[in-house]
PDB file of N, CA and C in Angstrom:
ATOM      1  N   UNK A 157     -38.095 -10.146 -87.425  1.00  0.00           N
ATOM      2  CA  UNK A 157     -38.666 -11.221 -88.206  1.00  0.00           C
ATOM      3  C   UNK A 157     -39.274 -12.247 -87.246  1.00  0.00           C
ATOM      4  N   UNK A 158     -40.538 -12.520 -87.411  1.00  0.00           N
ATOM      5  CA  UNK A 158     -41.251 -13.468 -86.561  1.00  0.00           C
ATOM      6  C   UNK A 158     -41.442 -14.760 -87.339  1.00  0.00           C
ATOM      7  N   UNK A 159     -40.755 -15.800 -86.888  1.00  0.00           N
ATOM      8  CA  UNK A 159     -40.857 -17.091 -87.577  1.00  0.00           C
ATOM      9  C   UNK A 159     -41.800 -17.998 -86.800  1.00  0.00           C
ATOM     10  N   UNK A 160     -42.704 -18.614 -87.501  1.00  0.00           N
ATOM     11  CA  UNK A 160     -43.637 -19.550 -86.884  1.00  0.00           C
ATOM     12  C   UNK A 160     -43.319 -20.947 -87.410  1.00  0.00           C
ATOM     13  N   UNK A 161     -43.167 -21.870 -86.476  1.00  0.00           N
ATOM     14  CA  UNK A 161     -42.886 -23.242 -86.869  1.00  0.00           C
ATOM     15  C   UNK A 161     -44.180 -24.028 -86.770  1.00  0.00           C
ATOM     16  N   UNK A 162     -44.519 -24.680 -87.842  1.00  0.00           N
ATOM     17  CA  UNK A 162     -45.731 -25.495 -87.877  1.00  0.00           C
ATOM     18  C   UNK A 162     -45.309 -26.946 -88.082  1.00  0.00           C
ATOM     19  N   UNK A 163     -45.738 -27.787 -87.170  1.00  0.00           N
ATOM     20  CA  UNK A 163     -45.425 -29.203 -87.275  1.00  0.00           C
ATOM     21  C   UNK A 163     -46.608 -29.920 -87.893  1.00  0.00           C
ATOM     22  N   UNK A 164     -46.332 -30.645 -88.922  1.00  0.00           N
ATOM     23  CA  UNK A 164     -47.352 -31.451 -89.568  1.00  0.00           C
ATOM     24  C   UNK A 164     -47.042 -32.907 -89.268  1.00  0.00           C
ATOM     25  N   UNK A 165     -47.998 -33.598 -88.707  1.00  0.00           N
ATOM     26  CA  UNK A 165     -47.729 -35.000 -88.391  1.00  0.00           C
ATOM     27  C   UNK A 165     -48.544 -35.908 -89.302  1.00  0.00           C
ATOM     28  N   UNK A 166     -47.927 -36.992 -89.648  1.00  0.00           N
ATOM     29  CA  UNK A 166     -48.613 -38.021 -90.410  1.00  0.00           C
ATOM     30  C   UNK A 166     -49.234 -38.991 -89.426  1.00  0.00           C
ATOM     31  N   UNK A 167     -50.200 -39.769 -89.849  1.00  0.00           N
ATOM     32  CA  UNK A 167     -50.743 -40.784 -88.950  1.00  0.00           C
ATOM     33  C   UNK A 167     -49.643 -41.751 -88.528  1.00  0.00           C
ATOM     34  N   UNK A 168     -49.727 -42.242 -87.288  1.00  0.00           N
ATOM     35  CA  UNK A 168     -48.724 -43.178 -86.797  1.00  0.00           C
ATOM     36  C   UNK A 168     -48.771 -44.446 -87.654  1.00  0.00           C
ATOM     37  N   UNK A 169     -47.625 -44.945 -88.108  1.00  0.00           N
ATOM     38  CA  UNK A 169     -47.603 -46.078 -89.047  1.00  0.00           C
ATOM     39  C   UNK A 169     -47.828 -47.429 -88.357  1.00  0.00           C
ATOM     40  N   UNK A 170     -49.021 -47.647 -87.841  1.00  0.00           N
ATOM     41  CA  UNK A 170     -49.313 -48.915 -87.171  1.00  0.00           C
ATOM     42  C   UNK A 170     -49.185 -50.095 -88.141  1.00  0.00           C
ATOM     43  N   UNK A 171     -49.361 -49.851 -89.428  1.00  0.00           N
ATOM     44  CA  UNK A 171     -49.229 -50.926 -90.416  1.00  0.00           C
ATOM     45  C   UNK A 171     -47.807 -51.483 -90.469  1.00  0.00           C
ATOM     46  N   UNK A 172     -46.826 -50.740 -89.956  1.00  0.00           N
ATOM     47  CA  UNK A 172     -45.436 -51.183 -89.964  1.00  0.00           C
ATOM     48  C   UNK A 172     -45.083 -52.054 -88.755  1.00  0.00           C
ATOM     49  N   UNK A 173     -45.959 -52.103 -87.776  1.00  0.00           N
ATOM     50  CA  UNK A 173     -45.691 -52.886 -86.577  1.00  0.00           C
ATOM     51  C   UNK A 173     -45.924 -54.371 -86.819  1.00  0.00           C
ATOM     52  N   UNK A 174     -45.249 -55.228 -86.052  1.00  0.00           N
ATOM     53  CA  UNK A 174     -45.557 -56.664 -86.134  1.00  0.00           C
ATOM     54  C   UNK A 174     -47.018 -56.889 -85.730  1.00  0.00           C
ATOM     55  N   UNK A 175     -47.638 -57.951 -86.218  1.00  0.00           N
ATOM     56  CA  UNK A 175     -49.071 -58.171 -85.984  1.00  0.00           C
ATOM     57  C   UNK A 175     -49.508 -58.094 -84.515  1.00  0.00           C
ATOM     58  N   UNK A 176     -48.726 -58.656 -83.602  1.00  0.00           N
ATOM     59  CA  UNK A 176     -49.114 -58.633 -82.193  1.00  0.00           C
ATOM     60  C   UNK A 176     -49.121 -57.214 -81.631  1.00  0.00           C
ATOM     61  N   UNK A 177     -48.077 -56.442 -81.924  1.00  0.00           N
ATOM     62  CA  UNK A 177     -48.033 -55.061 -81.441  1.00  0.00           C
ATOM     63  C   UNK A 177     -49.098 -54.206 -82.118  1.00  0.00           C
ATOM     64  N   UNK A 178     -49.302 -54.420 -83.417  1.00  0.00           N
ATOM     65  CA  UNK A 178     -50.324 -53.667 -84.153  1.00  0.00           C
ATOM     66  C   UNK A 178     -51.704 -53.901 -83.537  1.00  0.00           C
ATOM     67  N   UNK A 179     -52.011 -55.156 -83.269  1.00  0.00           N
ATOM     68  CA  UNK A 179     -53.294 -55.502 -82.670  1.00  0.00           C
ATOM     69  C   UNK A 179     -53.445 -54.869 -81.292  1.00  0.00           C
ATOM     70  N   UNK A 180     -52.366 -54.921 -80.499  1.00  0.00           N
ATOM     71  CA  UNK A 180     -52.417 -54.339 -79.156  1.00  0.00           C
ATOM     72  C   UNK A 180     -52.649 -52.828 -79.222  1.00  0.00           C
ATOM     73  N   UNK A 181     -51.954 -52.150 -80.129  1.00  0.00           N
ATOM     74  CA  UNK A 181     -52.134 -50.699 -80.273  1.00  0.00           C
ATOM     75  C   UNK A 181     -53.574 -50.382 -80.667  1.00  0.00           C
ATOM     76  N   UNK A 182     -54.132 -51.118 -81.628  1.00  0.00           N
ATOM     77  CA  UNK A 182     -55.506 -50.866 -82.068  1.00  0.00           C
ATOM     78  C   UNK A 182     -56.513 -51.119 -80.941  1.00  0.00           C
ATOM     79  N   UNK A 183     -56.329 -52.207 -80.200  1.00  0.00           N
ATOM     80  CA  UNK A 183     -57.235 -52.493 -79.093  1.00  0.00           C
ATOM     81  C   UNK A 183     -57.088 -51.478 -77.964  1.00  0.00           C
ATOM     82  N   UNK A 184     -55.860 -51.082 -77.671  1.00  0.00           N
ATOM     83  CA  UNK A 184     -55.621 -50.076 -76.636  1.00  0.00           C
ATOM     84  C   UNK A 184     -56.263 -48.741 -77.020  1.00  0.00           C
ATOM     85  N   UNK A 185     -56.130 -48.356 -78.260  1.00  0.00           N
ATOM     86  CA  UNK A 185     -56.727 -47.096 -78.732  1.00  0.00           C
ATOM     87  C   UNK A 185     -58.248 -47.139 -78.609  1.00  0.00           C
ATOM     88  N   UNK A 186     -58.832 -48.265 -78.962  1.00  0.00           N
ATOM     89  CA  UNK A 186     -60.291 -48.391 -78.877  1.00  0.00           C
ATOM     90  C   UNK A 186     -60.767 -48.422 -77.427  1.00  0.00           C
ATOM     91  N   UNK A 187     -60.027 -49.114 -76.558  1.00  0.00           N
ATOM     92  CA  UNK A 187     -60.439 -49.259 -75.162  1.00  0.00           C
ATOM     93  C   UNK A 187     -60.283 -47.956 -74.377  1.00  0.00           C
ATOM     94  N   UNK A 188     -59.147 -47.303 -74.541  1.00  0.00           N
ATOM     95  CA  UNK A 188     -58.858 -46.087 -73.766  1.00  0.00           C
ATOM     96  C   UNK A 188     -59.309 -44.822 -74.494  1.00  0.00           C
ATOM     97  N   UNK A 189     -59.632 -44.953 -75.780  1.00  0.00           N
ATOM     98  CA  UNK A 189     -60.057 -43.810 -76.594  1.00  0.00           C
ATOM     99  C   UNK A 189     -58.938 -42.781 -76.754  1.00  0.00           C
ATOM    100  N   UNK A 190     -57.788 -43.268 -77.232  1.00  0.00           N
ATOM    101  CA  UNK A 190     -56.655 -42.399 -77.521  1.00  0.00           C
ATOM    102  C   UNK A 190     -56.213 -42.651 -78.961  1.00  0.00           C
ATOM    103  N   UNK A 191     -55.523 -41.701 -79.569  1.00  0.00           N
ATOM    104  CA  UNK A 191     -55.058 -41.904 -80.949  1.00  0.00           C
ATOM    105  C   UNK A 191     -53.809 -42.790 -80.990  1.00  0.00           C
ATOM    106  N   UNK A 192     -53.566 -43.438 -82.120  1.00  0.00           N
ATOM    107  CA  UNK A 192     -52.359 -44.265 -82.270  1.00  0.00           C
ATOM    108  C   UNK A 192     -51.069 -43.472 -82.084  1.00  0.00           C
ATOM    109  N   UNK A 193     -51.103 -42.181 -82.349  1.00  0.00           N
ATOM    110  CA  UNK A 193     -49.913 -41.344 -82.175  1.00  0.00           C
ATOM    111  C   UNK A 193     -49.486 -41.269 -80.713  1.00  0.00           C
ATOM    112  N   UNK A 194     -50.400 -41.506 -79.789  1.00  0.00           N
ATOM    113  CA  UNK A 194     -50.062 -41.541 -78.372  1.00  0.00           C
ATOM    114  C   UNK A 194     -49.694 -42.953 -77.940  1.00  0.00           C
ATOM    115  N   UNK A 195     -50.511 -43.926 -78.294  1.00  0.00           N
ATOM    116  CA  UNK A 195     -50.305 -45.303 -77.829  1.00  0.00           C
ATOM    117  C   UNK A 195     -49.150 -45.999 -78.549  1.00  0.00           C
ATOM    118  N   UNK A 196     -48.999 -45.779 -79.829  1.00  0.00           N
ATOM    119  CA  UNK A 196     -48.002 -46.499 -80.624  1.00  0.00           C
ATOM    120  C   UNK A 196     -46.579 -46.390 -80.108  1.00  0.00           C
ATOM    121  N   UNK A 197     -46.043 -45.179 -79.951  1.00  0.00           N
ATOM    122  CA  UNK A 197     -44.656 -45.069 -79.475  1.00  0.00           C
ATOM    123  C   UNK A 197     -44.467 -45.642 -78.073  1.00  0.00           C
ATOM    124  N   UNK A 198     -45.473 -45.510 -77.225  1.00  0.00           N
ATOM    125  CA  UNK A 198     -45.359 -46.033 -75.865  1.00  0.00           C
ATOM    126  C   UNK A 198     -45.349 -47.559 -75.857  1.00  0.00           C
ATOM    127  N   UNK A 199     -46.136 -48.179 -76.722  1.00  0.00           N
ATOM    128  CA  UNK A 199     -46.162 -49.646 -76.822  1.00  0.00           C
ATOM    129  C   UNK A 199     -44.829 -50.158 -77.370  1.00  0.00           C
ATOM    130  N   UNK A 200     -44.298 -49.509 -78.387  1.00  0.00           N
ATOM    131  CA  UNK A 200     -43.022 -49.937 -78.968  1.00  0.00           C
ATOM    132  C   UNK A 200     -41.898 -49.796 -77.938  1.00  0.00           C
ATOM    133  N   UNK A 201     -41.899 -48.719 -77.186  1.00  0.00           N
ATOM    134  CA  UNK A 201     -40.883 -48.511 -76.155  1.00  0.00           C
ATOM    135  C   UNK A 201     -40.991 -49.563 -75.064  1.00  0.00           C
ATOM    136  N   UNK A 202     -42.210 -49.883 -74.636  1.00  0.00           N
ATOM    137  CA  UNK A 202     -42.400 -50.923 -73.620  1.00  0.00           C
ATOM    138  C   UNK A 202     -41.963 -52.284 -74.153  1.00  0.00           C
ATOM    139  N   UNK A 203     -42.231 -52.571 -75.415  1.00  0.00           N
ATOM    140  CA  UNK A 203     -41.806 -53.845 -76.004  1.00  0.00           C
ATOM    141  C   UNK A 203     -40.285 -53.951 -76.025  1.00  0.00           C
ATOM    142  N   UNK A 204     -39.611 -52.853 -76.313  1.00  0.00           N
ATOM    143  CA  UNK A 204     -38.146 -52.893 -76.321  1.00  0.00           C
ATOM    144  C   UNK A 204     -37.612 -53.129 -74.916  1.00  0.00           C
ATOM    145  N   UNK A 205     -38.249 -52.555 -73.914  1.00  0.00           N
ATOM    146  CA  UNK A 205     -37.829 -52.787 -72.523  1.00  0.00           C
ATOM    147  C   UNK A 205     -38.080 -54.237 -72.127  1.00  0.00           C
ATOM    148  N   UNK A 206     -39.148 -54.818 -72.646  1.00  0.00           N
ATOM    149  CA  UNK A 206     -39.489 -56.196 -72.319  1.00  0.00           C
ATOM    150  C   UNK A 206     -38.481 -57.218 -72.813  1.00  0.00           C
ATOM    151  N   UNK A 207     -37.804 -56.921 -73.917  1.00  0.00           N
ATOM    152  CA  UNK A 207     -36.829 -57.867 -74.462  1.00  0.00           C
ATOM    153  C   UNK A 207     -35.390 -57.446 -74.201  1.00  0.00           C
ATOM    154  N   UNK A 208     -35.205 -56.345 -73.519  1.00  0.00           N
ATOM    155  CA  UNK A 208     -33.858 -55.808 -73.326  1.00  0.00           C
ATOM    156  C   UNK A 208     -32.926 -56.778 -72.607  1.00  0.00           C
ATOM    157  N   UNK A 209     -33.443 -57.561 -71.668  1.00  0.00           N
ATOM    158  CA  UNK A 209     -32.595 -58.480 -70.931  1.00  0.00           C
ATOM    159  C   UNK A 209     -32.242 -59.750 -71.679  1.00  0.00           C
ATOM    160  N   UNK A 210     -32.920 -60.018 -72.788  1.00  0.00           N
ATOM    161  CA  UNK A 210     -32.693 -61.283 -73.498  1.00  0.00           C
ATOM    162  C   UNK A 210     -32.241 -61.107 -74.946  1.00  0.00           C
ATOM    163  N   UNK A 211     -32.206 -59.887 -75.439  1.00  0.00           N
ATOM    164  CA  UNK A 211     -31.839 -59.695 -76.850  1.00  0.00           C
ATOM    165  C   UNK A 211     -31.034 -58.420 -77.025  1.00  0.00           C
ATOM    166  N   UNK A 212     -30.113 -58.468 -77.958  1.00  0.00           N
ATOM    167  CA  UNK A 212     -29.368 -57.295 -78.395  1.00  0.00           C
ATOM    168  C   UNK A 212     -29.587 -57.142 -79.896  1.00  0.00           C
ATOM    169  N   UNK A 213     -29.160 -56.030 -80.435  1.00  0.00           N
ATOM    170  CA  UNK A 213     -29.336 -55.746 -81.859  1.00  0.00           C
ATOM    171  C   UNK A 213     -27.960 -55.606 -82.503  1.00  0.00           C
ATOM    172  N   UNK A 214     -27.785 -56.259 -83.626  1.00  0.00           N
ATOM    173  CA  UNK A 214     -26.538 -56.115 -84.382  1.00  0.00           C
ATOM    174  C   UNK A 214     -26.640 -54.843 -85.219  1.00  0.00           C
ATOM    175  N   UNK A 215     -25.783 -53.908 -84.952  1.00  0.00           N
ATOM    176  CA  UNK A 215     -25.766 -52.647 -85.673  1.00  0.00           C
ATOM    177  C   UNK A 215     -25.240 -52.859 -87.091  1.00  0.00           C
ATOM    178  N   UNK A 216     -25.731 -52.090 -88.061  1.00  0.00           N
ATOM    179  CA  UNK A 216     -25.187 -52.217 -89.423  1.00  0.00           C
ATOM    180  C   UNK A 216     -23.715 -51.819 -89.503  1.00  0.00           C
ATOM    181  N   UNK A 217     -23.211 -51.175 -88.430  1.00  0.00           N
ATOM    182  CA  UNK A 217     -21.814 -50.731 -88.416  1.00  0.00           C
ATOM    183  C   UNK A 217     -20.916 -51.711 -87.661  1.00  0.00           C
ATOM    184  N   UNK A 218     -21.475 -52.881 -87.274  1.00  0.00           N
ATOM    185  CA  UNK A 218     -20.673 -53.920 -86.661  1.00  0.00           C
ATOM    186  C   UNK A 218     -20.783 -54.049 -85.159  1.00  0.00           C
ATOM    187  N   UNK A 219     -21.333 -53.083 -84.483  1.00  0.00           N
ATOM    188  CA  UNK A 219     -21.437 -53.166 -83.034  1.00  0.00           C
ATOM    189  C   UNK A 219     -22.708 -53.873 -82.590  1.00  0.00           C
ATOM    190  N   UNK A 220     -22.700 -54.314 -81.357  1.00  0.00           N
ATOM    191  CA  UNK A 220     -23.888 -54.911 -80.752  1.00  0.00           C
ATOM    192  C   UNK A 220     -24.407 -53.918 -79.721  1.00  0.00           C
ATOM    193  N   UNK A 221     -25.676 -53.572 -79.829  1.00  0.00           N
ATOM    194  CA  UNK A 221     -26.256 -52.567 -78.940  1.00  0.00           C
ATOM    195  C   UNK A 221     -27.514 -53.130 -78.272  1.00  0.00           C
ATOM    196  N   UNK A 222     -27.864 -52.607 -77.089  1.00  0.00           N
ATOM    197  CA  UNK A 222     -29.079 -53.079 -76.425  1.00  0.00           C
ATOM    198  C   UNK A 222     -30.329 -52.598 -77.159  1.00  0.00           C
ATOM    199  N   UNK A 223     -31.443 -53.216 -76.832  1.00  0.00           N
ATOM    200  CA  UNK A 223     -32.706 -52.848 -77.491  1.00  0.00           C
ATOM    201  C   UNK A 223     -33.372 -51.639 -76.843  1.00  0.00           C
ATOM    202  N   UNK A 224     -32.658 -50.918 -75.995  1.00  0.00           N
ATOM    203  CA  UNK A 224     -33.266 -49.775 -75.314  1.00  0.00           C
ATOM    204  C   UNK A 224     -33.716 -48.706 -76.299  1.00  0.00           C
ATOM    205  N   UNK A 225     -34.876 -48.169 -76.022  1.00  0.00           N
ATOM    206  CA  UNK A 225     -35.384 -47.033 -76.787  1.00  0.00           C
ATOM    207  C   UNK A 225     -35.741 -45.929 -75.805  1.00  0.00           C
ATOM    208  N   UNK A 226     -35.572 -44.716 -76.231  1.00  0.00           N
ATOM    209  CA  UNK A 226     -35.995 -43.573 -75.440  1.00  0.00           C
ATOM    210  C   UNK A 226     -37.094 -42.889 -76.226  1.00  0.00           C
ATOM    211  N   UNK A 227     -38.205 -42.645 -75.572  1.00  0.00           N
ATOM    212  CA  UNK A 227     -39.383 -42.121 -76.256  1.00  0.00           C
ATOM    213  C   UNK A 227     -39.872 -40.878 -75.530  1.00  0.00           C
ATOM    214  N   UNK A 228     -40.250 -39.886 -76.277  1.00  0.00           N
ATOM    215  CA  UNK A 228     -40.844 -38.686 -75.704  1.00  0.00           C
ATOM    216  C   UNK A 228     -42.174 -38.444 -76.399  1.00  0.00           C
ATOM    217  N   UNK A 229     -43.240 -38.496 -75.630  1.00  0.00           N
ATOM    218  CA  UNK A 229     -44.577 -38.202 -76.133  1.00  0.00           C
ATOM    219  C   UNK A 229     -45.083 -37.029 -75.308  1.00  0.00           C
ATOM    220  N   UNK A 230     -45.562 -36.008 -75.967  1.00  0.00           N
ATOM    221  CA  UNK A 230     -46.024 -34.820 -75.248  1.00  0.00           C
ATOM    222  C   UNK A 230     -47.527 -34.642 -75.438  1.00  0.00           C
ATOM    223  N   UNK A 231     -48.308 -35.331 -74.627  1.00  0.00           N
ATOM    224  CA  UNK A 231     -49.762 -35.200 -74.745  1.00  0.00           C
ATOM    225  C   UNK A 231     -50.252 -33.921 -74.080  1.00  0.00           C
ATOM    226  N   UNK A 232     -51.468 -33.560 -74.404  1.00  0.00           N
ATOM    227  CA  UNK A 232     -52.120 -32.443 -73.733  1.00  0.00           C
ATOM    228  C   UNK A 232     -52.718 -32.936 -72.424  1.00  0.00           C
ATOM    229  N   UNK A 233     -52.962 -32.034 -71.522  1.00  0.00           N
ATOM    230  CA  UNK A 233     -53.616 -32.388 -70.269  1.00  0.00           C
ATOM    231  C   UNK A 233     -54.978 -33.003 -70.570  1.00  0.00           C
ATOM    232  N   UNK A 234     -55.280 -34.129 -69.933  1.00  0.00           N
ATOM    233  CA  UNK A 234     -56.557 -34.792 -70.157  1.00  0.00           C
ATOM    234  C   UNK A 234     -56.550 -35.798 -71.277  1.00  0.00           C
ATOM    235  N   UNK A 235     -55.379 -36.106 -71.838  1.00  0.00           N
ATOM    236  CA  UNK A 235     -55.298 -37.048 -72.959  1.00  0.00           C
ATOM    237  C   UNK A 235     -55.238 -38.516 -72.532  1.00  0.00           C
ATOM    238  N   UNK A 236     -55.463 -38.795 -71.261  1.00  0.00           N
ATOM    239  CA  UNK A 236     -55.514 -40.167 -70.729  1.00  0.00           C
ATOM    240  C   UNK A 236     -54.184 -40.905 -70.769  1.00  0.00           C
ATOM    241  N   UNK A 237     -53.081 -40.189 -70.736  1.00  0.00           N
ATOM    242  CA  UNK A 237     -51.778 -40.845 -70.820  1.00  0.00           C
ATOM    243  C   UNK A 237     -51.523 -41.726 -69.599  1.00  0.00           C
ATOM    244  N   UNK A 238     -51.996 -41.337 -68.424  1.00  0.00           N
ATOM    245  CA  UNK A 238     -51.800 -42.162 -67.228  1.00  0.00           C
ATOM    246  C   UNK A 238     -52.501 -43.499 -67.386  1.00  0.00           C
ATOM    247  N   UNK A 239     -53.718 -43.480 -67.901  1.00  0.00           N
ATOM    248  CA  UNK A 239     -54.467 -44.715 -68.105  1.00  0.00           C
ATOM    249  C   UNK A 239     -53.773 -45.603 -69.145  1.00  0.00           C
ATOM    250  N   UNK A 240     -53.269 -44.995 -70.203  1.00  0.00           N
ATOM    251  CA  UNK A 240     -52.541 -45.743 -71.235  1.00  0.00           C
ATOM    252  C   UNK A 240     -51.295 -46.386 -70.637  1.00  0.00           C
ATOM    253  N   UNK A 241     -50.536 -45.633 -69.867  1.00  0.00           N
ATOM    254  CA  UNK A 241     -49.311 -46.167 -69.261  1.00  0.00           C
ATOM    255  C   UNK A 241     -49.603 -47.291 -68.284  1.00  0.00           C
ATOM    256  N   UNK A 242     -50.690 -47.188 -67.534  1.00  0.00           N
ATOM    257  CA  UNK A 242     -51.061 -48.272 -66.619  1.00  0.00           C
ATOM    258  C   UNK A 242     -51.363 -49.562 -67.383  1.00  0.00           C
ATOM    259  N   UNK A 243     -52.063 -49.447 -68.487  1.00  0.00           N
ATOM    260  CA  UNK A 243     -52.393 -50.622 -69.299  1.00  0.00           C
ATOM    261  C   UNK A 243     -51.134 -51.235 -69.922  1.00  0.00           C
ATOM    262  N   UNK A 244     -50.263 -50.386 -70.436  1.00  0.00           N
ATOM    263  CA  UNK A 244     -49.040 -50.871 -71.092  1.00  0.00           C
ATOM    264  C   UNK A 244     -48.093 -51.499 -70.072  1.00  0.00           C
ATOM    265  N   UNK A 245     -47.941 -50.882 -68.910  1.00  0.00           N
ATOM    266  CA  UNK A 245     -46.982 -51.356 -67.927  1.00  0.00           C
ATOM    267  C   UNK A 245     -47.498 -52.457 -67.019  1.00  0.00           C
ATOM    268  N   UNK A 246     -48.757 -52.821 -67.104  1.00  0.00           N
ATOM    269  CA  UNK A 246     -49.330 -53.851 -66.232  1.00  0.00           C
ATOM    270  C   UNK A 246     -48.557 -55.174 -66.295  1.00  0.00           C
ATOM    271  N   UNK A 247     -48.131 -55.660 -67.468  1.00  0.00           N
ATOM    272  CA  UNK A 247     -47.391 -56.921 -67.502  1.00  0.00           C
ATOM    273  C   UNK A 247     -46.019 -56.861 -66.820  1.00  0.00           C
ATOM    274  N   UNK A 248     -45.459 -55.672 -66.701  1.00  0.00           N
ATOM    275  CA  UNK A 248     -44.147 -55.545 -66.086  1.00  0.00           C
ATOM    276  C   UNK A 248     -44.256 -55.597 -64.579  1.00  0.00           C
TER     277      UNK A 248
END
């Protein structure tokens, strides 16, 4: 039996981001010419790293946890991920 797995992706929900992050993702996508599915998760992950030293999150289960996020984006070769990462990480 040969099973084929097909992944269907929805557009990245940039409308759910806070206005500043949403604007940054849209401008980054236009400037670097990448889709929101590549830039969005990387921007959110960088934002969480940016506030990690000054903020924690209250878990719904009572614990306090850091704002760390782990993100995995698997672009194709030539998708400009290096350029995107340079732009996102420049403030750090």
